[in-house]
Amino acid sequence: MRPVLTVSFLIAALAWWRGEVAKNCILIKSDFPTGYYAEGAYEDTCQTVKAEGMKFCEDATFWEFKDSTTNDVLQRNVLLSCDPGRQEWNTVMGPLLDPEPHGSLWLYNPASSASTAERITLEGYPAKHDFHPLGIEIYPSFNGNASNLFVVNHARARTTIEQFTLSPTSPLKASYVRTITSPYFISPNSIALTSPTSFYVTNDHLFTRRLPFPFAPVLPTAETMLGLPLSWVGHVSLDDASGELEHTFSKLGVAFANGVSISPDGKVVAVAATGANAIGFYKQNEATKTLEHTHNVPVPFSPDNIAFTEDGDLVVAGHPHFLSLVKVAKKKSTTTPSWVVSISRREIEAEAAPFTIKDDLKAPVPVSSKVSSVASHQVRTLFQSDGAGFGSSTSGLVDSLTGKLFVTGLYEKGLLVCNPGPQ
Ligand SMILES: *[C@@H]1O[C@H](CO)[C@@H](O)[C@H](O)[C@H]1NC(C)=O
């Protein structure tokens, strides 16, 4: 193990040398409170919805019930991908010890009076097929029809994407359709649907932890810590009858491409570059599904999943102290901090630096204390925690209709729900 330790040390030293942003987000732990919520007093307005077995949830996405004539949202449910065995099986961060216990999907209806989440069973899922859900996305249901659901699955030999249908008439039963594989699926992480049968998919690493020793862990660790731009975004179109798929590359050369989301008007695609501590904004070519880079917005943490709101703001959750996240992944610690921000386009581009984000100055650790601002977008803190309130934030969702904020934690129990209220 000694050579591996030496290499890890060298990599950490190089990460330090990489600069201010990496230092701020990987190595230095900020002084966060138990919980801070921008839209209300944390103690009174935020609570964690818990359910037996619902823990270590990576992704959360809205499942909308819509009226097909008016396109109005009638109900906005939260769908979660959770994996209690993550500390035994995590192909992104390690370890790879035991792939046997299955993860599961959960459904939470924020409008229901019974404020708990319910487990979704998988109907027709092949026996002996692993289930380690990561990125999930579901098409809206129109006038009560079934929705196509896609789930990234960190199975033992390789990562696949599982297709299901889920219907509002039996919302706790996902019907298995097929397993999608491709030689281009090296390390799929997150999905953004472009139609009921097509999607963008990020591949977070070129070098994965499944490589033989000593290539793993050395190469994937180097790729992560050095922020090497070796990962990419692909686009997959599926022929729903035959199951045949067409894969194209949408954007190459991203540093640890993680979350991906499409703006409500379809013009912009955002990609979290975890290795660069930034969000890349791209112009979507709707015909070719290629992405043209337009803006880069630094964030004060290692960004994980991202989601546009109906209003066009981007909610970004991430890890403000990557080293303690690694410790939790290895069971050497139990908490790691959370930070969730919202990124919005400035109406008038600021003309000169510094672009002070006045609105964020009331946050315990303001964004501007960690990273420099950009002229095109402003970044505002929605939630912060030292990990005692709610740790390891990996996904954040904001419902524009109710203002509610939902946060999942990679190594946390339950789902954080915050309701706007008095400060
Ligand atoms: C449900 O209806 C929408 C809108 O007409 C359609 O795009 C979608 O494919 C339908 N879903 C399924 C699973 O057939």
Short mmCIF file of C-alpha atoms and ligand atoms in Angstrom, two decimals, residues 68 139-142 145-148 165 196, ligand 1:
data_model
loop_
_atom_site.label_atom_id
_atom_site.label_comp_id
_atom_site.label_asym_id
_atom_site.label_seq_id
_atom_site.Cartn_x
_atom_site.Cartn_y
_atom_site.Cartn_z
CA SER A 68 -51.77 18.29 -21.41
CA TYR A 139 -40.70 12.35 -17.93
CA PRO A 140 -43.81 14.20 -16.68
CA SER A 141 -47.14 12.37 -16.66
CA PHE A 142 -49.72 14.07 -18.92
CA ASN A 145 -50.48 8.61 -18.54
CA ALA A 146 -47.42 6.54 -17.61
CA SER A 147 -43.99 8.17 -17.42
CA ASN A 148 -40.69 6.82 -18.67
CA THR A 165 -42.38 3.10 -16.52
CA PRO A 196 -39.57 10.52 -23.31
C1 LIG B 1 -47.57 10.49 -22.15
O1 LIG B 1 -48.02 11.59 -22.92
C2 LIG B 1 -47.01 12.48 -23.40
C3 LIG B 1 -47.66 13.69 -24.00
O2 LIG B 1 -48.61 13.32 -24.96
C4 LIG B 1 -46.11 11.73 -24.36
O3 LIG B 1 -45.06 12.55 -24.83
C5 LIG B 1 -45.51 10.53 -23.63
O4 LIG B 1 -44.75 9.75 -24.53
C6 LIG B 1 -46.60 9.65 -23.00
N1 LIG B 1 -45.94 8.65 -22.17
C7 LIG B 1 -45.90 7.35 -22.47
C8 LIG B 1 -45.11 6.47 -21.58
O5 LIG B 1 -46.49 6.89 -23.45
#
